[in-house]
Coordinates of C-alpha atoms and ligand atoms in Angstrom, one line a residue:
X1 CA 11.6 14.1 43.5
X2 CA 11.7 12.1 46.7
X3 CA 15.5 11.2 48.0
X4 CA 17.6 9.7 44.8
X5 CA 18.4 6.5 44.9
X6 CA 22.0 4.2 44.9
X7 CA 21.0 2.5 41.1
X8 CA 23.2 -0.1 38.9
X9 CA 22.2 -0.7 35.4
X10 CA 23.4 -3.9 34.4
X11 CA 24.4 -3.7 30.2
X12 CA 25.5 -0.7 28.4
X13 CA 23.5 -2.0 25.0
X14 CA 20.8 0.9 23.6
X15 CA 18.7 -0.1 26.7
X16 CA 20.8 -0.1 29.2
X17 CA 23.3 2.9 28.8
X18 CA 19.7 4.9 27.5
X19 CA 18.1 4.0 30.9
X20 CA 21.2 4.3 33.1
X21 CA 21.8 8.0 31.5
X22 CA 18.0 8.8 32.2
X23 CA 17.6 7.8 35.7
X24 CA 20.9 10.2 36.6
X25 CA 19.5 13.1 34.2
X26 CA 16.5 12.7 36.6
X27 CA 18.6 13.0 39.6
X28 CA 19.8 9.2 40.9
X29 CA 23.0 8.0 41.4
X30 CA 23.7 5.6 38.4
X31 CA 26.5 3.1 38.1
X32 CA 26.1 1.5 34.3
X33 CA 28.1 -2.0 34.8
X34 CA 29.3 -3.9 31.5
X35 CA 31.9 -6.7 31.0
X36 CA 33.9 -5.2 28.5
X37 CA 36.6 -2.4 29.4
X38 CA 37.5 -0.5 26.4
X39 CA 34.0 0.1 26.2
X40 CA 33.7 1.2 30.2
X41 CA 36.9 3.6 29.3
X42 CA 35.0 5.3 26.3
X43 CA 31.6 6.1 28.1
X44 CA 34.1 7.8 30.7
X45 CA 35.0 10.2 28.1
X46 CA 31.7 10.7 26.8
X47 CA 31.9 8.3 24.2
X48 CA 28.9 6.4 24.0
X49 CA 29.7 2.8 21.9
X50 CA 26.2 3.5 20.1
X51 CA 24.9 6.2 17.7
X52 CA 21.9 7.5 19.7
X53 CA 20.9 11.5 18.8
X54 CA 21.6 13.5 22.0
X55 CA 23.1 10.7 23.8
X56 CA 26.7 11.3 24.1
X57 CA 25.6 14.6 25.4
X58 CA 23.2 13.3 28.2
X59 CA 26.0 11.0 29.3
X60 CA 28.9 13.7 29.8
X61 CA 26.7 16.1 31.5
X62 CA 25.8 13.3 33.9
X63 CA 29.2 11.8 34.4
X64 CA 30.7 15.4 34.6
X65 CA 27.9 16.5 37.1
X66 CA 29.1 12.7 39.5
X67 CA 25.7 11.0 39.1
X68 CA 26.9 9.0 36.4
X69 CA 29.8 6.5 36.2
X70 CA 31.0 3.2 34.8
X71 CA 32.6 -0.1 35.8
X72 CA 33.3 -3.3 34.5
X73 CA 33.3 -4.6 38.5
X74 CA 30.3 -6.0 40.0
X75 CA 31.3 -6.0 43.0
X76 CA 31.7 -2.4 43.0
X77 CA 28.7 -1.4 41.6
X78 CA 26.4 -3.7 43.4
X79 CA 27.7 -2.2 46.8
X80 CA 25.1 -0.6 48.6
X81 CA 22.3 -0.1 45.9
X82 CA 18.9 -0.3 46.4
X83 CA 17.5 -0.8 43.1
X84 CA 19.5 -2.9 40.1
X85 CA 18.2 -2.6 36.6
X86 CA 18.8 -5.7 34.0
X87 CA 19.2 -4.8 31.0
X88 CA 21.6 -7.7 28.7
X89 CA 20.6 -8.6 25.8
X90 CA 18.0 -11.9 25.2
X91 CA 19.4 -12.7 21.7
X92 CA 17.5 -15.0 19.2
X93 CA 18.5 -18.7 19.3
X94 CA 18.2 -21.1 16.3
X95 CA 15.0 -22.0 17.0
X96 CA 13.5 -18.7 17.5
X97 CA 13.6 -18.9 21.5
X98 CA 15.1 -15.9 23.3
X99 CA 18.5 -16.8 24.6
X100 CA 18.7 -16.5 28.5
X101 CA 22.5 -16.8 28.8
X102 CA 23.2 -13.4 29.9
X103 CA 20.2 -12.8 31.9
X104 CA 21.2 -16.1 34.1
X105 CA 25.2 -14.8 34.6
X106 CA 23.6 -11.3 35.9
X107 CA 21.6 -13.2 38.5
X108 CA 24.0 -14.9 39.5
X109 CA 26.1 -11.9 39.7
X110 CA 23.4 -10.0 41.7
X111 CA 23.2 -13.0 44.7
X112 CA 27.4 -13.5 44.8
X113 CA 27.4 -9.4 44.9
X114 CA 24.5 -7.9 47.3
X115 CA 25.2 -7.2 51.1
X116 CA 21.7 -5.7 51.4
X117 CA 18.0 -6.0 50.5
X118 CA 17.6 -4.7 46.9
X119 CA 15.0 -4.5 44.2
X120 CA 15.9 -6.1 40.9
X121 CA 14.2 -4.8 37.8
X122 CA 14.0 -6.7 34.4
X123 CA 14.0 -4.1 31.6
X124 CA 15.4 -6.8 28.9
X125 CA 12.8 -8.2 26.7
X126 CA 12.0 -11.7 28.6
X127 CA 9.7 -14.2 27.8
X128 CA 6.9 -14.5 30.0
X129 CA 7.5 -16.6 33.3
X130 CA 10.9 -15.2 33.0
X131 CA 11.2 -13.0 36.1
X132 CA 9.6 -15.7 38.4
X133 CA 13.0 -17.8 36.9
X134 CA 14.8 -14.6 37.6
X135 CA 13.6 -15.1 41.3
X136 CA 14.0 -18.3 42.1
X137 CA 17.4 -18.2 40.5
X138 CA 18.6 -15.4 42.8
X139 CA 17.0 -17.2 45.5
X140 CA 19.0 -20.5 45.1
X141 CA 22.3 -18.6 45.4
X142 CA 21.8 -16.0 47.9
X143 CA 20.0 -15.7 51.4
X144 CA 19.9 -11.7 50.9
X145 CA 16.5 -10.6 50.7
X146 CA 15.4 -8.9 47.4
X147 CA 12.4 -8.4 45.2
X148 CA 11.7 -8.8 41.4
X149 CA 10.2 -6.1 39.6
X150 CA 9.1 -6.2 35.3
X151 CA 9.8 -2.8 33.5
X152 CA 9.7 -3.4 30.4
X153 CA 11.5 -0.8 27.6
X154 CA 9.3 0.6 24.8
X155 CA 11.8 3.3 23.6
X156 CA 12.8 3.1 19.5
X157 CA 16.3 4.0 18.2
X158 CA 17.3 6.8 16.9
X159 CA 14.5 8.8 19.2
X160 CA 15.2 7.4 22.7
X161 CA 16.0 9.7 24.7
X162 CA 12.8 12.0 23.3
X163 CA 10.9 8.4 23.7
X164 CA 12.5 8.6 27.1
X165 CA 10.9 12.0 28.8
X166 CA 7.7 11.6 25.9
X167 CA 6.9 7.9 26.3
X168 CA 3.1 6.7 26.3
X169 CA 3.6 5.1 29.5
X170 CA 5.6 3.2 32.1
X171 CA 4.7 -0.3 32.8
X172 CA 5.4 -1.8 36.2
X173 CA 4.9 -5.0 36.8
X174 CA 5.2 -6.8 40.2
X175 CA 3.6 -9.2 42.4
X176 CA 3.9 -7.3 45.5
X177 CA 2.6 -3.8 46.0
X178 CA 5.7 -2.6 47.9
X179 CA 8.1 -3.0 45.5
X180 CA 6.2 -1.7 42.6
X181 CA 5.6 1.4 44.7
X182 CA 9.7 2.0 44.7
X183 CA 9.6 1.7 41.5
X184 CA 7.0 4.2 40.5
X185 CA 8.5 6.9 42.4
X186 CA 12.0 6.4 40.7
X187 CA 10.5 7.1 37.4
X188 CA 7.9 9.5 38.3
X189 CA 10.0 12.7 37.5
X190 CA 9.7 11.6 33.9
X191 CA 6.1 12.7 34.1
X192 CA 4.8 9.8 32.1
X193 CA 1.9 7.4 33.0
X194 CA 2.3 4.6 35.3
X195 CA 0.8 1.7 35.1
X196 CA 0.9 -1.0 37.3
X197 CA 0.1 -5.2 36.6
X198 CA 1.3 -8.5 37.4
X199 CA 5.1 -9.6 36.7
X200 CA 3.7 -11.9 33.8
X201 CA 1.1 -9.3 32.6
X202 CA 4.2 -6.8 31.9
X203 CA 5.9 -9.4 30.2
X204 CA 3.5 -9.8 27.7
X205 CA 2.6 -6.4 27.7
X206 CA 5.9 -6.1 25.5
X207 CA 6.2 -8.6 23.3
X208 CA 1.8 -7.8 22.4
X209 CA 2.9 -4.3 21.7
X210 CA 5.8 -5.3 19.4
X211 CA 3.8 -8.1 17.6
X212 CA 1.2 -5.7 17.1
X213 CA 3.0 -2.9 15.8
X214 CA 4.6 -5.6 13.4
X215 CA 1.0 -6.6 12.6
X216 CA 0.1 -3.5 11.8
X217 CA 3.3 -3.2 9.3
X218 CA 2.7 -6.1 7.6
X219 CA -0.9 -5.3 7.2
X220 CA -0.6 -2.1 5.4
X221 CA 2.4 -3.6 3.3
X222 CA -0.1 -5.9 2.2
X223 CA -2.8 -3.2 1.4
X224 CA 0.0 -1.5 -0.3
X225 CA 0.9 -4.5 -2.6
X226 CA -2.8 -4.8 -3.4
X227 CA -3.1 -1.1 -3.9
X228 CA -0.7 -1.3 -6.4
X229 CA -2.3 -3.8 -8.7
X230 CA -5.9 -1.9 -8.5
X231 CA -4.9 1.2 -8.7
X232 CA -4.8 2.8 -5.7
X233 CA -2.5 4.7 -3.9
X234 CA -1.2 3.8 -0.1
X235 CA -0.5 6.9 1.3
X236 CA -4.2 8.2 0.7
X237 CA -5.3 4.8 1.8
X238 CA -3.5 4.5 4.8
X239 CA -4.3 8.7 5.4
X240 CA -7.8 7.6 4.8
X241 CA -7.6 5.1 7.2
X242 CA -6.1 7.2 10.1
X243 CA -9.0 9.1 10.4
X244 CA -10.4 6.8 12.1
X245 CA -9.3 7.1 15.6
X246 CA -9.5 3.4 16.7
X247 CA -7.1 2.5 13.7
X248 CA -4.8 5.1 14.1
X249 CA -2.4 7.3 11.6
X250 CA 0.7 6.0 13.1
X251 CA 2.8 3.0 11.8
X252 CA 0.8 3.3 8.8
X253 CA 3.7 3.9 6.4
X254 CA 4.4 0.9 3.3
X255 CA 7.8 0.0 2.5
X256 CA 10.2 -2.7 2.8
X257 CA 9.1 -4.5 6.2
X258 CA 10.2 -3.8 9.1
X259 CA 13.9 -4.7 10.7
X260 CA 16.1 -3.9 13.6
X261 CA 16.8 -5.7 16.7
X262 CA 12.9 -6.0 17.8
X263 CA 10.1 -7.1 15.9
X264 CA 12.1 -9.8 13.8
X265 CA 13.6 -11.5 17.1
X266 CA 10.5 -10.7 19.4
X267 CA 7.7 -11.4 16.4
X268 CA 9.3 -15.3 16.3
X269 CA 9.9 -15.7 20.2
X270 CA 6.3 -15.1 20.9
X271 CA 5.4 -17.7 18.0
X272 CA 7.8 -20.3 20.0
X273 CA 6.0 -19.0 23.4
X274 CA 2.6 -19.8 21.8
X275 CA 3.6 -23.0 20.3
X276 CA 5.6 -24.2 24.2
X277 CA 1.8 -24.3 25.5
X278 CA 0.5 -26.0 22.2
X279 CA -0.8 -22.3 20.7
X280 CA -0.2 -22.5 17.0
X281 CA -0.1 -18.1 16.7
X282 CA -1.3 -18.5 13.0
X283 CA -1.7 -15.1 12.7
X284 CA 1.9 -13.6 13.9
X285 CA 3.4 -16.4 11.7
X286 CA 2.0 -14.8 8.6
X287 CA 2.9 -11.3 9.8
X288 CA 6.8 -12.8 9.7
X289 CA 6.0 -14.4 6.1
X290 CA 4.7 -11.2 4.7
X291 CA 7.7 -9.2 6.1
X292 CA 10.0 -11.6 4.9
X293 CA 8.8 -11.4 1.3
X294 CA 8.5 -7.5 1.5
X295 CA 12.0 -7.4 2.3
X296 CA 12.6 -8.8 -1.3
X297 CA 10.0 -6.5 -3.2
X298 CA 12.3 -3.9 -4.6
X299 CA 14.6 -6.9 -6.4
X300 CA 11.0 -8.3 -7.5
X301 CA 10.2 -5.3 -9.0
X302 CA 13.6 -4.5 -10.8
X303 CA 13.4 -8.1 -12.1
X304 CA 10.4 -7.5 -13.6
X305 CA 11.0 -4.3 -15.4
X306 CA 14.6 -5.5 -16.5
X307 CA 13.9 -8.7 -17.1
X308 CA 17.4 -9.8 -15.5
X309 CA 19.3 -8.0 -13.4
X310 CA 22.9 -9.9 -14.8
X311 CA 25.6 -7.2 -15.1
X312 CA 23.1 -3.8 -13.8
X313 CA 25.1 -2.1 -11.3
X314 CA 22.7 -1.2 -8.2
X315 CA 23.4 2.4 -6.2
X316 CA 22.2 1.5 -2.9
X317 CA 21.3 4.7 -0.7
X318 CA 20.8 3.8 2.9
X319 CA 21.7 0.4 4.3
X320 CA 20.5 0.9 8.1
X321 CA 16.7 -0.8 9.3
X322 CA 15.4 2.8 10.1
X323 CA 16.8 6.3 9.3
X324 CA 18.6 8.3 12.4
X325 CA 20.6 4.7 13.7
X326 CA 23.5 2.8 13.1
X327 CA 21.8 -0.1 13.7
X328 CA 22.2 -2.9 10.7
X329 CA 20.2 -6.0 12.6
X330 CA 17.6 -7.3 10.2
X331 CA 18.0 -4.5 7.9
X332 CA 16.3 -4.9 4.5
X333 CA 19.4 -4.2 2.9
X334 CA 20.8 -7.3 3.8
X335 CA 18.5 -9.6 1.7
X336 CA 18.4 -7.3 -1.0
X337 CA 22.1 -7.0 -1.4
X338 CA 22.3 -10.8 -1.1
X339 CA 19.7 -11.3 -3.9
X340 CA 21.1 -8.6 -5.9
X341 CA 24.3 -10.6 -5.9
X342 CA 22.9 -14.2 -6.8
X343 CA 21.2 -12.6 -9.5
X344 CA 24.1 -11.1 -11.3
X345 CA 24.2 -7.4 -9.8
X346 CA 26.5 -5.2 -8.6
X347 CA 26.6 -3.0 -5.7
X348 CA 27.9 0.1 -5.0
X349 CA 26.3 1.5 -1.3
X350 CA 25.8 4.4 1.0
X351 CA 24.9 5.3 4.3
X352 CA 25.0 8.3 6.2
X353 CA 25.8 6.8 9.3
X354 CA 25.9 3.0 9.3
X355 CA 28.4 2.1 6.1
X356 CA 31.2 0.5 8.9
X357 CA 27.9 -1.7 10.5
X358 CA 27.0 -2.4 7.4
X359 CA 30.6 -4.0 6.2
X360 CA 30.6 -6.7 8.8
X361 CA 27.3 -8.0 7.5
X362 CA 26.5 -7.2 3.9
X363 CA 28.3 -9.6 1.2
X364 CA 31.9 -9.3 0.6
X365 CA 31.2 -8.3 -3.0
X366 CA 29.3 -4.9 -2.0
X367 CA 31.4 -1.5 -2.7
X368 CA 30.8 1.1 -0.9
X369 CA 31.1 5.5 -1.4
X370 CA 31.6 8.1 0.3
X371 CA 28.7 10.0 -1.0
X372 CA 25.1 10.0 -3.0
X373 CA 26.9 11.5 -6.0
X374 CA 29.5 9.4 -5.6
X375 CA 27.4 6.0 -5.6
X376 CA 24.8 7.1 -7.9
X377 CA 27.4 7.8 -10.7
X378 CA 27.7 5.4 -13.6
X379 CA 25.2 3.0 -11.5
X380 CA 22.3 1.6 -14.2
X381 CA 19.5 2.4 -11.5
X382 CA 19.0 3.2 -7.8
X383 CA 17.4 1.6 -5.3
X384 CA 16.4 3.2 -2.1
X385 CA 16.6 1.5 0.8
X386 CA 16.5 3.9 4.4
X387 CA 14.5 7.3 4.3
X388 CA 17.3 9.4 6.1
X389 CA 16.7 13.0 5.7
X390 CA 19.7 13.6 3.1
X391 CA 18.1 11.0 0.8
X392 CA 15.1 12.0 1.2
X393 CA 16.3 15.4 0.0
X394 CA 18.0 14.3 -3.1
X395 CA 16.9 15.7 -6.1
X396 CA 15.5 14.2 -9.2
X397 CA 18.1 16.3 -11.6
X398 CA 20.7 14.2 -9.4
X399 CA 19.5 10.9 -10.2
X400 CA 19.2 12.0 -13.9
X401 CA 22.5 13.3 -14.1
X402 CA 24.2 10.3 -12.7
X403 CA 22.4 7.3 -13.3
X404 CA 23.1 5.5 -16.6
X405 CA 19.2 4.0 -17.0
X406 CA 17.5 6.3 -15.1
X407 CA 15.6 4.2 -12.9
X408 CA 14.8 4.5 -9.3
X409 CA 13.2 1.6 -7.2
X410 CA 12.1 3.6 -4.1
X411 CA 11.3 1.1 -1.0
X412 CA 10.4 3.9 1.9
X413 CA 7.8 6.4 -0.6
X414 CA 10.3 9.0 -0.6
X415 CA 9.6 11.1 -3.4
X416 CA 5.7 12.3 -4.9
X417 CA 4.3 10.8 -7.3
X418 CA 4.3 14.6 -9.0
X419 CA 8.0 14.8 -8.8
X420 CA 8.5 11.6 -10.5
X421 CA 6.4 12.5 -12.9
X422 CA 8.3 15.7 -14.1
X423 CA 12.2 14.2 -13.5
X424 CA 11.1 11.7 -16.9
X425 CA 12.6 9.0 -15.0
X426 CA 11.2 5.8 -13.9
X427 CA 10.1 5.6 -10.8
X428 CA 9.1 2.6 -9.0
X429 CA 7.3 3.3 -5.2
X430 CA 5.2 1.0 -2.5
X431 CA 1.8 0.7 -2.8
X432 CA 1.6 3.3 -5.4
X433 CA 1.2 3.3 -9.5
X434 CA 4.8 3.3 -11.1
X435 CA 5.4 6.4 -13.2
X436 CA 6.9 5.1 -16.3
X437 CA 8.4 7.5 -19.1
X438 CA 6.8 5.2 -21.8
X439 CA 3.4 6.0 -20.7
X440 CA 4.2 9.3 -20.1
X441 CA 5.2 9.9 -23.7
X442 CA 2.5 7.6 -25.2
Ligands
LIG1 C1 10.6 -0.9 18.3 C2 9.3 -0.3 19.0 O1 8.8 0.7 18.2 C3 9.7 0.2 20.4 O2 8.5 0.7 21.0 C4 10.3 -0.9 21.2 O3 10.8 -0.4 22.5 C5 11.6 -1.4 20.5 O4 11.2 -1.9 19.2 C6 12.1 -2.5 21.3 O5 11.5 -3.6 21.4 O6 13.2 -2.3 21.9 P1 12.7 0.1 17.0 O7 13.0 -1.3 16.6 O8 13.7 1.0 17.4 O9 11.5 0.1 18.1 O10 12.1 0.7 15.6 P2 10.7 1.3 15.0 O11 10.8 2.7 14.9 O12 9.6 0.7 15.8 O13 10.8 0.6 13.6 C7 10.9 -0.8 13.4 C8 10.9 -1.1 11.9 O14 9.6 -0.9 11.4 C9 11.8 -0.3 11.0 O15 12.5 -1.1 10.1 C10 10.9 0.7 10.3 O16 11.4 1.0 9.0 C11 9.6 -0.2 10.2 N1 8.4 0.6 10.1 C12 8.0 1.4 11.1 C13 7.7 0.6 8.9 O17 8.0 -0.1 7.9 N2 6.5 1.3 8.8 C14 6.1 2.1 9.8 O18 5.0 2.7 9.7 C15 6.8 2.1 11.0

C-alpha cells in the first residue's frame, strides 16, 4: 500500500463502523465519529453496538493495534484528515423519499470542522443529485477547499466483512479524475475491482442494483406461487434456470419476500425518484406489491388449510429479515405476527439472535422462548419464518413430538420434500406441492 492515510468515518451504523474497521485492517488511520457516547465507550472496549460475524474481532485488533479509535467530537476527528467518509443513515420518510436530515448536519459539520483541503466521500445510500447538494452545501459554509467523491456500499449483513475483502467491485464515482484517483488507491489493498463513473452514475448504480436484486426476488416468488398451483417445484425451476449464465443461480431462492433495511426503503425511494421527473416506474411498483403480499403467504396458507386460525397457537422459529443478523427492519415476521393476532392467533416466538430486536417491534401480545423445544411445545402448528442454521437443523421427530396438530408452514424451503414426506406431518413449503398426510394415506 502507498502511505496510509488520516481517515474519519462519519456514523457507526452497519456501514459505517464496517467500513471504518476495514480501511484500518488495511492499514489507515481510522477515527469512526458518532453522536452518541455510550455507544463511542462500548466500541472502545470492543463492543460493537451491532451483531456482525467477525466484527467485534476486526474492531479490537484494530483499536488494540492504534489505527482504530472512536469519538463523539468532530472537531477532533476532523483535525488533519485527508479523506472523510459519510456514512448516516438516509431513513424512509412518509412518502417514500429518503430523509436527508443527517446527511445535511454532517456537512455542515465537515465545513465548521476542516482546517485543510479534504476529500469527502458519500457511502450512505443517496438519491441521485445528492452529492452535487452535498457540494454546494459544504460550499456555502466553508471557504476550505474540498472535493466530493460517491462510494457507494454494496456489503449485506450478516456477511460484511467477507463481502468486505470478497466484494464484486468498488464503485467510484467522481467528477474529477484527481480525487477519484485518491480514492482508488485507499481501497486498492482490498484487491477488488475498481470502477470508476460519474458522481450521478454511482448513485444510481446502487439503488439499480438493489431494485434489481428485489426484482429478481419478487420474480421467482411469483414463479414460485404459480409453480405451486401447476405442479411444479421452485427449487428445480429456479436450479433450472441458473444454468443459464445470463440469468444467474444466485438470489434465486422463494420464500417470504425480501426485508431488512435495503430493498423495502431503497425499492420505494427510487419509485418517488422516478415519479419527481414525471417517470411512473410501473415495473418496481409491482415488485413492492408482490413482496408485500408474499410477506402474508404463510397466514394465507394456514387460513386455508384451518379454515380459521381463532384460538391456534403459532410457534414462530426466527423473527429476523435474514438468518446470521439481528436485524428486525422490515422483517416478514412483523406482518405475519400482526395478522396472526387480528385473526385470533397466538404467538409464542424464537430467535437465535434477534428476540430483544424483535420485542420493540412485534405486537405486545407475542410470547416469546428461550428455545425451539421450548416454543414448539403445546403450539397447534409451526411456522417458519428465518432459515438460521439451528432451524434449519431441526428435526422432523422434534416437530412431531411437540406440536399438538402437527403442521409446519415453512416460508424459507427449509426442509425436502422427502423428509416431509416420511415425518407424516403436514408440511406446507414455497413454490412447492404441500405434502399432506391425507393424501399420503389415501
Ligand atoms: C442488500 C444487498 O444484497 C447488498 O448488496 C446491499 O449493500 C445492501 O442491501 C444495502 O443496500 O446496504 P441485505 O439487506 O443485507 O443486503 O440483505 P440480502 O442478503 O440482500 O437479503 C435481503 C432480503 O432478501 C432478505 O430478507 C432475504 O431473505 C431476501 N432474499 C434474498 C430472498 O428472499 N431470496 C433470495 O434469493 C435472496
Amino acid at each position: 500500500m502507498n502511505e496510509p492515510k488520516k481517515i474519519a468515518v462519519v456514523g457507526t451504523g452497519y456501514v459505517g463502523l464496517v467500513t471504518g474497521v476495514a480501511l484500518s485492517e488495511i492499514g489507515h488511520n481510522v477515527m469512526c465519529v458518532d453522536l452518541d457516547e455510550s455507544k463511542v465507550e462500548s466500541m472502545k472496549k470492543g463492543i460493537s453496538p451491532i451483531y456482525e460475524p467477525g466484527l467485534d474481532e476486526l474492531m479490537l485488533k484494530n483499536y488494540t493495534e492504534g489505527r482504530l479509535n472512536f469519538t463523539t467530537n468532530h472537531e477532533e476527528a476532523f483535525n488533519g484528515v485527508e479523506v472523510i467518509y459519510i456514512a448516516v443513515g438516509t431513513p424512509e420518510k412518509k412518502d417514500g423519499t429518503a430523509d436527508m436530515k443527517y446527511i445535511n448536519a454532517v456537512c455542515v459539520d465537515i465545513a465548521n470542522n476542516i482546517s485543510n483541503r479534504v476529500i469527502v466521500v458519500t457511502k450512505s445510500t443517496v438519491p441521485v443529485g445528492t452529492n452535487e447538494q452535498i457540494e454546494e452545501l459544504i460550499k456555502t459554509n466553508t471557504n476550505v477547499p474540498f472535493n466530493v467523491v460517491s462510494n457507494p456500499e454494496f456489503l449485506r449483513e450478516g456477511s460484511a466483512i467477507y463481502d468486505t475483502f470478497n466484494g464484486d467491485r468498488i464503485i467510484i464515482g467522481s467528477d474529477s479524475e484527481e480525487p477519484a484517483n485518491v480514492i482508488a488507491e485507499i481501497n486498492k489493498p482490498f484487491g477488488l475491482e475498481i470502477y470508476k463513473t460519474n458522481l450521478r452514475s454511482a448513485e444510481m448504480i446502487k439503488y439499480a442494483s438493489n431494485a434489481f436484486l428485489a426484482t429478481k426476488i419478487s420474480f421467482i416468488n411469483e414463479i414460485a406461487n404459480i409453480s405451486s398451483l401447476l405442479g411444479a417445484n421452485i427449487e428445480e425451476v429456479a436450479a433450472g434456470m441458473g444454468f443459464d449464465k445470463r440469468i444467474g443461480s444466485n438470489f434465486l431462492n422463494a420464500g417470504i419476500g425480501y426485508g431488512g433495511s435495503c430493498f423495502p426503503k431503497d425499492t420505494k425511494a427510487l419509485v418517488q425518484i422516478a415519479g419527481g421527473i414525471d417517470h411512473n416506474f410501473n415495473l418496481l411498483k409491482a415488485v413492492i406489491e408482490v413482496n408485500n403480499k408474499q410477506q402474508l403467504l404463510l397466514v394465507e396458507k394456514a387460513k386455508a388449510y384451518y379454515g380459521s386460525l381463532k384460538g391456534k397457537k403459532v410457534a414462530m422459529l426466527g423473527l429476523a429479515f435474514k438468518p446470521n443478523t439481528d436485524d428486525m427492519r422490515e422483517a416478514a415476521s412483523i406482518v405475519t405476527a400482526e395478522e396472526l393476532i387480528l385473526a385470533g392467533a397466538s404467538i409464542i416466538a424464537y430467535d437465535p439472535i434477534a428476540m430483544e430486536n424483535a420485542k420493540e417491534v412485534l405486537p405486545e401480545a407475542v410470547e416469546y422462548a428461550n428455545t425451539v423445544e421450548e416454543a414448539l411445545n403445546g403450539a397447534d402448528t409451526a411456522f417458519i419464518m428465518t432459515e438460521w442454521e439451528e432451524i434449519k437443523n431441526i428435526s422432523f421427530n422434534v416437530f412431531k413430538k411437540h406440536l399438538i396438530d402437527g403442521s409446519i408452514f415453512d416460508g424459507r424451503n427449509c426442509y425436502s420434500l422427502e423428509e416431509a414426506r416420511l415425518s407424516q406431518l403436514d408440511y406446507h413449503s414455497i413454490g412447492r406441492p404441500d405434502v399432506l398426510r391425507r393424501k399420503i394415506l389415501v
